[in-house]
XYZ file of C-alpha atoms in Angstrom:
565
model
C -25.523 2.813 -18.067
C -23.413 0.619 -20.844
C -22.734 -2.745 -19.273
C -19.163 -3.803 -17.471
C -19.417 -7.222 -17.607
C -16.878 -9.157 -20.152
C -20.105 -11.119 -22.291
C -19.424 -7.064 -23.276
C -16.319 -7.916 -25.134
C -12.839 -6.393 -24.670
C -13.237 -4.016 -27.766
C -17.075 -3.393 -26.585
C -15.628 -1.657 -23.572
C -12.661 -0.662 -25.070
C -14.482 1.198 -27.670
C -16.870 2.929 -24.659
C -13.517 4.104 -22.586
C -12.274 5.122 -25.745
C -14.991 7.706 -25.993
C -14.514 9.032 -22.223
C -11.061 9.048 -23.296
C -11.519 11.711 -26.055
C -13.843 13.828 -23.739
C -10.763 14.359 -21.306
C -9.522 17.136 -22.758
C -12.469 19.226 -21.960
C -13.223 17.684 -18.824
C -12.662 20.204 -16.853
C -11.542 21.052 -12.685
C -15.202 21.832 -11.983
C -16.594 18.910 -13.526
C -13.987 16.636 -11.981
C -14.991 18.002 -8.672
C -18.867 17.480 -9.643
C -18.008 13.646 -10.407
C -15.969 13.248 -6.975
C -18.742 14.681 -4.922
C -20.730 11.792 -7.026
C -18.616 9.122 -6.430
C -18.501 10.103 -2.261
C -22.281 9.899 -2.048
C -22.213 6.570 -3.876
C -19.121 5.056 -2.163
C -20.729 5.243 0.727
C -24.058 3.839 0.006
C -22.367 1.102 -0.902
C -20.412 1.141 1.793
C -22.128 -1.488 4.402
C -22.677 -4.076 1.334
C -19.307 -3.848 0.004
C -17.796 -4.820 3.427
C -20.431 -7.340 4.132
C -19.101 -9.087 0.725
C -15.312 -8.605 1.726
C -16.080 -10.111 4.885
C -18.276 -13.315 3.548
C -15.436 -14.264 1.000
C -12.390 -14.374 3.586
C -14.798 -15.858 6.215
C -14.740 -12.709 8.571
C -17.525 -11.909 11.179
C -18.727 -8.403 9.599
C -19.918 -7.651 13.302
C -16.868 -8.535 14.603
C -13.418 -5.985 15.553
C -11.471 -7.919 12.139
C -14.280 -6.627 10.133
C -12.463 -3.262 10.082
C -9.670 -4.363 8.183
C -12.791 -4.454 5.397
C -13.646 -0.728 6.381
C -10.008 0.280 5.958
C -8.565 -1.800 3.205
C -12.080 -0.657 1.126
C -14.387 1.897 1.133
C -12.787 3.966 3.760
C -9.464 4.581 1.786
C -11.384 5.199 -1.333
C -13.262 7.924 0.445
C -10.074 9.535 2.229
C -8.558 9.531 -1.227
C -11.343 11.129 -3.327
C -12.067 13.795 -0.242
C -8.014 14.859 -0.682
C -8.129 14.555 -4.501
C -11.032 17.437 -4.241
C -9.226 19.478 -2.330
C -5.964 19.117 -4.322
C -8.161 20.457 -7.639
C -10.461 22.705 -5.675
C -7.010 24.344 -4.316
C -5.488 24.545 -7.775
C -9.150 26.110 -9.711
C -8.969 28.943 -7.101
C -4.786 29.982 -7.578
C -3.993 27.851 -10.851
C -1.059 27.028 -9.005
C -0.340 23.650 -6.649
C -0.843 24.398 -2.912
C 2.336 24.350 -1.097
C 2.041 25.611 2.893
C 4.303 28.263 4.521
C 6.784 25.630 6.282
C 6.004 22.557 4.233
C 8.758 22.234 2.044
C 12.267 22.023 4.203
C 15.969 19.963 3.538
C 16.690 16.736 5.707
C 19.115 13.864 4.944
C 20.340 15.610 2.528
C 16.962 15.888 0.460
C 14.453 18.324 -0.547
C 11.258 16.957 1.945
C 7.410 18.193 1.755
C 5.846 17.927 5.046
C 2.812 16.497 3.741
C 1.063 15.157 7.259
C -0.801 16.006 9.380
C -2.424 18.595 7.067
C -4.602 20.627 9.033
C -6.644 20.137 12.641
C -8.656 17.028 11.480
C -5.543 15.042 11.022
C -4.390 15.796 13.916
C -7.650 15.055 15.564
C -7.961 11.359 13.784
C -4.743 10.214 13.444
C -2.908 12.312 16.135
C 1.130 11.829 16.907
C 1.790 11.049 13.911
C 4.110 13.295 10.952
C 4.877 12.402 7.067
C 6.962 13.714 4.502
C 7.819 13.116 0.924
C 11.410 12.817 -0.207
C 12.311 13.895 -3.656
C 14.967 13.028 -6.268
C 18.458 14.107 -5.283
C 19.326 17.493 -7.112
C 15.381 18.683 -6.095
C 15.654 22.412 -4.646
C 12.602 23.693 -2.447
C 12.534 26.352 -5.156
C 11.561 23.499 -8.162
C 8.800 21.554 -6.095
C 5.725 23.481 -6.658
C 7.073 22.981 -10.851
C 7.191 19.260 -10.521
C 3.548 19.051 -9.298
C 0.005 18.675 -11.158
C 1.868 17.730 -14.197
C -1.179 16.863 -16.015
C -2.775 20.249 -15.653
C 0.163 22.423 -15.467
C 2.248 20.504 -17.669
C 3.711 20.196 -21.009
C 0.972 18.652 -24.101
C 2.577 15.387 -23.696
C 2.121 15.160 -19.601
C -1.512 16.693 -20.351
C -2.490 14.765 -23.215
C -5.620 11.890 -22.284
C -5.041 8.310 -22.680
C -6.491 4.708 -21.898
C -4.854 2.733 -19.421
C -5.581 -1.232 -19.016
C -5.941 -1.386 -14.882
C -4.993 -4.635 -13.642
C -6.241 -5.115 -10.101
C -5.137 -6.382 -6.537
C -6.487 -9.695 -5.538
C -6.279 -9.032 -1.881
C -7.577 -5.178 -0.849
C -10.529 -4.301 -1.939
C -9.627 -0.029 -2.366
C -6.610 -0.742 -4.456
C -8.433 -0.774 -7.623
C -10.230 2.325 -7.171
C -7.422 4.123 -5.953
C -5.679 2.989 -8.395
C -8.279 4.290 -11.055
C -8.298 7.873 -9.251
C -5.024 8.484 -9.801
C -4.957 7.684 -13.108
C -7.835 9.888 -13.957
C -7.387 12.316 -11.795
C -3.720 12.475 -11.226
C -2.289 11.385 -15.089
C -5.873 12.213 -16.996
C -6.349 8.491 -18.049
C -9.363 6.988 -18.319
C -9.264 3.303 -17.865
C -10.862 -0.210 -18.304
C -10.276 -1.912 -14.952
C -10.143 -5.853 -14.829
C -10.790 -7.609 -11.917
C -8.289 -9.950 -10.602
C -10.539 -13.602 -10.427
C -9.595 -14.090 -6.552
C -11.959 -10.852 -5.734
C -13.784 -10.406 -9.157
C -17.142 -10.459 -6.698
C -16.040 -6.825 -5.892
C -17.254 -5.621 -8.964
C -20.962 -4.929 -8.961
C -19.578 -2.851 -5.758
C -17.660 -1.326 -7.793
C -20.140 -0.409 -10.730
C -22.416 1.023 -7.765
C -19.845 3.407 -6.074
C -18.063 4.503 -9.247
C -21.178 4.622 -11.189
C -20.579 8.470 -12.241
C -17.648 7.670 -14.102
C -18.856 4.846 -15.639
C -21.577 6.734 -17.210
C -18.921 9.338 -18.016
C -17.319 6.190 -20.090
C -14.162 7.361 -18.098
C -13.744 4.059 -16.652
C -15.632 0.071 -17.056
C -14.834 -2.650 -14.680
C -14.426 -5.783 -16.797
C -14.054 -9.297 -14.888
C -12.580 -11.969 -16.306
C -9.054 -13.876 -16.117
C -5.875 -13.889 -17.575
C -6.949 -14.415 -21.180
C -9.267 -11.409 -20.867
C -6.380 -9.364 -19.315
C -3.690 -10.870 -21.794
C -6.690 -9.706 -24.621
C -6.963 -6.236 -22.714
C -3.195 -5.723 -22.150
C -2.602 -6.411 -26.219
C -5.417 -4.361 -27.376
C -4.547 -1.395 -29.936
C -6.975 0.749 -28.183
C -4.901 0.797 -24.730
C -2.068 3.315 -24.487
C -0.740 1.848 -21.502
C -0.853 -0.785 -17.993
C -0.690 -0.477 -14.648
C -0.915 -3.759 -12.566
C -0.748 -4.444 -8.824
C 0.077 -8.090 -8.184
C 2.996 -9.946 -8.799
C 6.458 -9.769 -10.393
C 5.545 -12.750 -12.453
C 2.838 -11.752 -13.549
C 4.275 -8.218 -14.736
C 7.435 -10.123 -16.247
C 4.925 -12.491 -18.046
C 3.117 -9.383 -19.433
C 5.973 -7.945 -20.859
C 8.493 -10.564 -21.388
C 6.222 -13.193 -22.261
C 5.717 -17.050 -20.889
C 7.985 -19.128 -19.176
C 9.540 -20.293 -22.099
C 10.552 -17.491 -23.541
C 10.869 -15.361 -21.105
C 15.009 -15.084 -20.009
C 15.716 -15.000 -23.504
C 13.503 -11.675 -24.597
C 14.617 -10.255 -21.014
C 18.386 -10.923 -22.159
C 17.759 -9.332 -25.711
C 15.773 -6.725 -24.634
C 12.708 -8.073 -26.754
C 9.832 -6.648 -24.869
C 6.303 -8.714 -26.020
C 4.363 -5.679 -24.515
C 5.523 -2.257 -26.460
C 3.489 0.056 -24.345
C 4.156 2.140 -21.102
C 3.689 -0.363 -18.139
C 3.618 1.090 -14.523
C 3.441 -1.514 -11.572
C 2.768 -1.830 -7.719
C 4.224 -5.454 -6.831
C 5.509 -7.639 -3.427
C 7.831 -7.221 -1.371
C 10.148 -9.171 1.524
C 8.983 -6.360 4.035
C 11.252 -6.116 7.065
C 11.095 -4.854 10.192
C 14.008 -3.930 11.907
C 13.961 -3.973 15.453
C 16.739 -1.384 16.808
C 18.263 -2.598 19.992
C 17.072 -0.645 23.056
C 16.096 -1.004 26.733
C 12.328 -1.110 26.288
C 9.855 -1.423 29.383
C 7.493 -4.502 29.767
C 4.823 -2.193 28.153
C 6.941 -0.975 25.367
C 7.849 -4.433 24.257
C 4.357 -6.005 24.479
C 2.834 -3.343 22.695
C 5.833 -3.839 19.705
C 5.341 -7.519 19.841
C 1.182 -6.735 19.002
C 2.592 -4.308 16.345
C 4.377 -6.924 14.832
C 1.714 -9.373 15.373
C -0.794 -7.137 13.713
C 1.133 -6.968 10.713
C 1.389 -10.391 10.430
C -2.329 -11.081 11.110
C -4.446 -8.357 8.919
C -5.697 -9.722 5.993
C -4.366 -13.242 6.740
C -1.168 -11.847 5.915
C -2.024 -11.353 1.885
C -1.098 -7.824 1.859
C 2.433 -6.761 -0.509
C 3.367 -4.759 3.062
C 2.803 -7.752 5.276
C 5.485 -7.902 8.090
C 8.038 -10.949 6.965
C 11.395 -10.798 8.008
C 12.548 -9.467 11.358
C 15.913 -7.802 11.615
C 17.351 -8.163 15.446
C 20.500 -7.800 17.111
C 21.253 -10.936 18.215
C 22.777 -9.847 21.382
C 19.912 -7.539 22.003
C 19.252 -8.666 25.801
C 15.469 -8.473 25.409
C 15.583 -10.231 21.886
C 14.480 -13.753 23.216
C 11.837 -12.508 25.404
C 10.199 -10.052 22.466
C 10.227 -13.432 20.210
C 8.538 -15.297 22.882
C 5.911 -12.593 23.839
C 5.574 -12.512 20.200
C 4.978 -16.081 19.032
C 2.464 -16.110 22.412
C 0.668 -13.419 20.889
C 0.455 -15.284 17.268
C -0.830 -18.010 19.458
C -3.558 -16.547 21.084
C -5.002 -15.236 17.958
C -7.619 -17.051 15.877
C -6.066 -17.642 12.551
C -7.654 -17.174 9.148
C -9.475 -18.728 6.213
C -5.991 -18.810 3.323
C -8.300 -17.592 1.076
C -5.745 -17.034 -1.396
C -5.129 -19.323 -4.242
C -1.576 -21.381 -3.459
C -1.432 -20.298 0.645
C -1.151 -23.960 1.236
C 1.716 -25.113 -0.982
C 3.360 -21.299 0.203
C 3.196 -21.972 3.618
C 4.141 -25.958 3.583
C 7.580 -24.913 1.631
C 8.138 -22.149 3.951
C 7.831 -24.494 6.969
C 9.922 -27.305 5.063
C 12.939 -24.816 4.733
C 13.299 -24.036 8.482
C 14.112 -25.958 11.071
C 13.727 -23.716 14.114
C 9.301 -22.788 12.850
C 6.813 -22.095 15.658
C 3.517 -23.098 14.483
C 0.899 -20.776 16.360
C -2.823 -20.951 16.699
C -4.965 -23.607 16.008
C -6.071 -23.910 12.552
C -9.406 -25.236 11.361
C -10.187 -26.182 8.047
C -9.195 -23.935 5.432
C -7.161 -22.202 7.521
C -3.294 -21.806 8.113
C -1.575 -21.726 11.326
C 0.899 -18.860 11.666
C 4.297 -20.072 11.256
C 7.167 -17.862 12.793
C 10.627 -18.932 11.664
C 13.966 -17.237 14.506
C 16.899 -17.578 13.770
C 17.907 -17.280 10.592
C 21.313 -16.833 9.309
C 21.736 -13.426 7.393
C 24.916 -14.063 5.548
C 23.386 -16.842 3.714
C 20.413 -15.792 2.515
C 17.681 -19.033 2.234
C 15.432 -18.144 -0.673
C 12.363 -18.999 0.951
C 12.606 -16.305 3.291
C 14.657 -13.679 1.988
C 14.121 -13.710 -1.807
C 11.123 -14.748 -2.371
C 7.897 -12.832 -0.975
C 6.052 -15.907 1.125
C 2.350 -14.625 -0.131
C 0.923 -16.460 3.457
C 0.630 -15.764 6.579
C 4.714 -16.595 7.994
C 7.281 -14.583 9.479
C 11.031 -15.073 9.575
C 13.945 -13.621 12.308
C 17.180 -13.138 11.709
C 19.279 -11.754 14.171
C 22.883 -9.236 12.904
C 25.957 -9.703 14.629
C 26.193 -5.921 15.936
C 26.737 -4.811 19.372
C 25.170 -1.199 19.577
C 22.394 1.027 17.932
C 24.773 2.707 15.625
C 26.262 -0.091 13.933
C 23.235 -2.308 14.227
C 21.241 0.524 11.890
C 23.969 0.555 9.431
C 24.035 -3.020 9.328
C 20.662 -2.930 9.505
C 19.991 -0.811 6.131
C 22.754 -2.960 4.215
C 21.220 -6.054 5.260
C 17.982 -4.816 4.136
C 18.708 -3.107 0.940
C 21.076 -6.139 -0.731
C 19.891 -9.241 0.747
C 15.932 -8.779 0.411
C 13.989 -8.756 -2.347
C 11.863 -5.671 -2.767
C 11.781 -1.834 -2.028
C 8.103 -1.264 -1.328
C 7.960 -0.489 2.025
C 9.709 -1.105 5.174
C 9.341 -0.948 9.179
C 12.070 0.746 11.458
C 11.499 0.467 15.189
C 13.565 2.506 17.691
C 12.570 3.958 20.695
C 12.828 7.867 21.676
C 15.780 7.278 23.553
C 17.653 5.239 21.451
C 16.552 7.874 18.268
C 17.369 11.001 20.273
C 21.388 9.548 21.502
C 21.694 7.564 18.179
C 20.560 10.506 16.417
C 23.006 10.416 13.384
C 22.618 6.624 12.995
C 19.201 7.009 12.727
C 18.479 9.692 10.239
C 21.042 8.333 7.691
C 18.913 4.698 7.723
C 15.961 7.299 6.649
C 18.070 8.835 4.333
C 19.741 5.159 3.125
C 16.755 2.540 3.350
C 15.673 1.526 -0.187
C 12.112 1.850 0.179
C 9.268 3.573 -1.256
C 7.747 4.074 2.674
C 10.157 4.107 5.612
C 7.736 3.577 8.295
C 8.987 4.583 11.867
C 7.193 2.207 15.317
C 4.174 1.362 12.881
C 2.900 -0.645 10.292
C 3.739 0.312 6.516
C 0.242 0.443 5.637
C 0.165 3.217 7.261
C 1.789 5.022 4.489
C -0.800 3.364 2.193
C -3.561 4.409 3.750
C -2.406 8.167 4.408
C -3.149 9.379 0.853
C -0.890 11.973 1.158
C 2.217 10.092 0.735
C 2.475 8.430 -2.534
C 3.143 4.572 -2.745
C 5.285 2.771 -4.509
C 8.714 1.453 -4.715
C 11.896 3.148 -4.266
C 12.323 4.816 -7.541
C 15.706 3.039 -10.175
C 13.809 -0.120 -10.630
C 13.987 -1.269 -14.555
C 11.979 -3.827 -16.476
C 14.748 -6.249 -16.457
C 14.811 -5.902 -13.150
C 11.468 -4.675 -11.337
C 11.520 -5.766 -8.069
C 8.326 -4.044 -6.350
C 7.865 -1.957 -9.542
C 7.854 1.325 -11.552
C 5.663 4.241 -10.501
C 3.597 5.873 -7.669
C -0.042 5.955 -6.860
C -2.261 7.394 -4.363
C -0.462 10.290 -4.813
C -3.114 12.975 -4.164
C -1.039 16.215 -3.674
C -0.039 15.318 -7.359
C 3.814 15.540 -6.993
C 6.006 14.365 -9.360
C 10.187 13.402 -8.743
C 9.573 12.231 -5.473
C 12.113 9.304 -4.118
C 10.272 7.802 -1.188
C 7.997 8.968 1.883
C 8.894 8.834 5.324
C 6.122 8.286 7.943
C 7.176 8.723 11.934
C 5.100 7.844 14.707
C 5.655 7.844 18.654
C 7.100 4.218 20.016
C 3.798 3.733 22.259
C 1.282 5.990 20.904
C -1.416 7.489 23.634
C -4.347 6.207 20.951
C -3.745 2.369 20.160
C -4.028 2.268 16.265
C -6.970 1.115 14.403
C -5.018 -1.576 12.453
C -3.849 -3.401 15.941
C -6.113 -7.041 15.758
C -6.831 -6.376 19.955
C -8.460 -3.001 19.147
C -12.423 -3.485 21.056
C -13.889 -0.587 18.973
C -11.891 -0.854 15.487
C -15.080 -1.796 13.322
C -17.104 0.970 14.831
C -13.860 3.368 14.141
C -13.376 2.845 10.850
C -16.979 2.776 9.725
C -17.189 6.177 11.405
C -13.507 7.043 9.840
C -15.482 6.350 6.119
C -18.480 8.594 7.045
C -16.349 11.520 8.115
C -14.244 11.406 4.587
C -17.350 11.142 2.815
C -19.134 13.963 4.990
C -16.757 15.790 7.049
C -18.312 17.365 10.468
C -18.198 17.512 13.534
C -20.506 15.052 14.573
C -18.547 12.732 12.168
C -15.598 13.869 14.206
C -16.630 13.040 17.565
C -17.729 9.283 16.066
C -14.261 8.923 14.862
C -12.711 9.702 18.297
C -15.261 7.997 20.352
C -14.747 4.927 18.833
C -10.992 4.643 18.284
C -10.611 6.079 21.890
C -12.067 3.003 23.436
C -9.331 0.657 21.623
């Protein structure tokens, strides 16, 4: 196997990919099914090391329940992806057409919607309660769906035509980059040269080992380094295009060029990068709490919702909770904040692995003057900082413009004095005052959602987002693989925001606007992602050996475990 590592040299590996890259077009279904089944046997004997690294460098207990944010952030994504990318191609070698269900494809809010989850028994099994469908572009008939998908197989020479894409990857989550790298291969038929991002560049001998198969394919090379190497890659007449996922500065430095030239190329249009540049990037994520009368059970388990968004990954993830939207006459509004911040409390706080956390979280706390600090923090780490009261018709940068890449959460309560308006002023709030469209978190209970009915489907249809995530955590729409990610489609260069493009997008649609993802308000099976689950680790270890070898006995580990949450 050529070596990855960048004492390679950019046009070393560039050169190699280049090769895979001109193999493409006779790479064919069967042999890209061949490679997945390689890269699921590898994944996963990787699987326990690859963890055990995650959890060393962000000063996690890989024994303990936090060590399955590892699991699920890594190897078990990877694996849920590449077992629904074989199925997608397997599916389209035995019709030549994409496989659409009796009943999937429907109309709501005004849309064309593919009911893309659950998909069959074993979703229902693993992930029970829980439904997803993907919204495409306005103008979309049922008729035209099954023509706007598998592009690159079905398409026209330009959609099928191979090409080498630069892959800059995610700092924070371990599976982004291989995700990322599936669905450019499989998805766009791209091979790619994938460099590291420095913060988890120790990720990629695990990488080498689970993707090894397309590495000796030279469909792909994993080349560390930092931002000279990816400024070198970026530039490099051998790359047709880029796809990051990190940060809007970042992207507008890559294609409008440094700080001091930036505005001025952005205000004549004088791109420094020429090439196609797709982009995954942050996000102010809100969750909007819709006024209700919730039991004492309903509200704690919301307030360890919230909490666990907040607290996975020491809050470095782009769909982090951040900004709470309340009614500020919500009679149960004070006690959810307290219940919440004495949550936040109880739970040990994290190494701020990330470079910056510090400065992040000091000017965050130095803008407020109503911030609960909660937890005790020992060295290195950050005490979570939870910020009420906020006033939403004056929007502080710190909070609402500005994605605060630490572990803090803001509240800011609307002026609105029932469900119906609150959700309209809810969505406006939401979609002009914060910054980003990546992903967002509406809570309403069944009662509210069944007399509020109206209200509540037009913020589905209205919510700027790429995910609209009903009672859970965004993530969850990352994680799904069936519902592409990515922001709410319009964004420009000039203007980015949380970027251009969709990944993970396994069914292989194409003109899709957003996904939405409902769940029940207090789900029978407490989710895997909630930090008080007792049996997460052993769930999502068992979730990553059941996508790499589906069975029953796979099955039963999978419930066993996240039963006993």
């Amino acid at each position: 196997m050529p070596k990855t590592k960048a004492d390679c040299g950019v046009d070393q590996v560039v050169e190699e990919v280049r090769r895979g890259t001109a193999a493409l077009g006779t790479f064919g279904i069967p042999q890209r099914v061949s490679l997945i089944d390689r890269l699921r046997r590898d994944t996963l004997a990787v699987a326990d090391d690859w963890v055990r690294a995650g959890c060393e460098a962000k000063g996690l207990d890989p024994a303990s329940g936090a060590a399955a944010e590892e699991w699920l952030g890594g190897p078990t994504t990877v694996l849920r992806n590449l077992r629904l990318l074989r199925d997608t191609l397997t599916g389209l070698a035995r019709t030549g057409r994409p496989a659409l269900k009796r009943g999937e494809v429907a109309r709501r809010g005004g849309r064309t919607v593919v009911r893309v989850f659950p998909g069959g028994l074993d979703d229902r099994l693993v992930l029970g309660g829980y439904r997803a469908e993907v919204r495409m572009e306005e103008g979309l008939s049922p008729e035209d769906v099954e023509g706007t998908m598998a592009r690159a197989y079905l398409g026209t020479p330009e959609e099928t035509s191979p090409a080498l894409c630069a892959l800059l990857g995610a700092g924070n989550v371990s599976g982004i980059a291989l995700q990322d790298f599936l669905h450019k291969l499989i998805g766009e038929n791209h091979a790619c040269v994938l460099k590291t991002n420095p913060v988890n560049e120790y990720l990629a001998p695990f990488y080498e080992r689970a993707f090894a198969g397309a590495i000796e394919a030279d469909l792909l090379r994993v080349l560390p380094g930092g931002a000279d190497v990816g400024a070198e890659l970026v530039h490099h007449e051998g790359v047709d295009e880029v796809h990051i996922t990190g940060s809007t500065a970042v992207h507008d430095a890559i294609v409008w060029g440094g700080p001091e030239v930036r505005e001025d190329n952005r205000r004549r249009g004088q791109r420094v990068l020429s090439k196609p540049i797709t982009s995954e990037l942050g996000c102010v994520t809100p969750v909007i709490l819709t006024p209700g009368k919730w039991t004492a059970k309903e509200l704690e388990h919301q307030a360890w919702n919230v909490a666990s968004m907040v607290v996975n990954n020491a809050s470095f993830n782009c769909n982090s909770a951040k900004v709470l939207v309340t009614a500020r006459d919500w009679p149960q509004r004070e006690v959810f904040l307290e219940t919440l911040a004495g949550i936040l409390g109880a739970i040990p706080t994290r190494l701020a692995y990330y470079p910056g956390a510090e400065a992040r979280h000091a000017a965050f706390c130095d803008a407020h003057s109503d911030v609960r600090l909660c937890g005790e923090a020992q060295e290195g780490h950050l005490p979570w900082a939870l910020a009420t009261g906020l006033a939403s018709d004056e929007p502080d940068g710190t909070a609402f413009e500005n994605e605060p890449w630490c572990g803090v959460l803001a509240e800011t309560a609307l002026d609105t004095a029932d469900p119906d308006s609150f959700l309209a002023a809810a969505t406006r709030f939401c979609n002009e005052e914060l910054f980003g469209t990546l992903s967002c978190c509406l809570v309403v209970d069944p009662r509210t959602a069944k007399s509020h009915g109206a209200a509540y489907e037009a913020a589905l249809a209205e919510l700027r987002y790429g995910s609209v995530v009903v009672n859970h955590w965004p993530a969850l729409s990352y994680g799904l693989g069936v519902t592409p990610w990515g922001a709410h489609v319009g964004h420009t260069l000039e203007d980015i925001q949380s970027g251009i493009g969709f990944v993970h997008n396994t069914r292989l649609f194409s003109r899709m606007e957003k996904c939405v993802v409902e769940g029940a308000f207090v789900p029978g099976v407490k989710p895997l992602w909630f930090v008080n689950h007792r049996r997460a680790r052993e769930a999502a270890a068992a979730m990553a050996r059941f996508e790499a070898q589906p069975g029953p006995g796979a099955l039963f580990a999978v419930a066993r475990n996240g039963l006993a949450g």
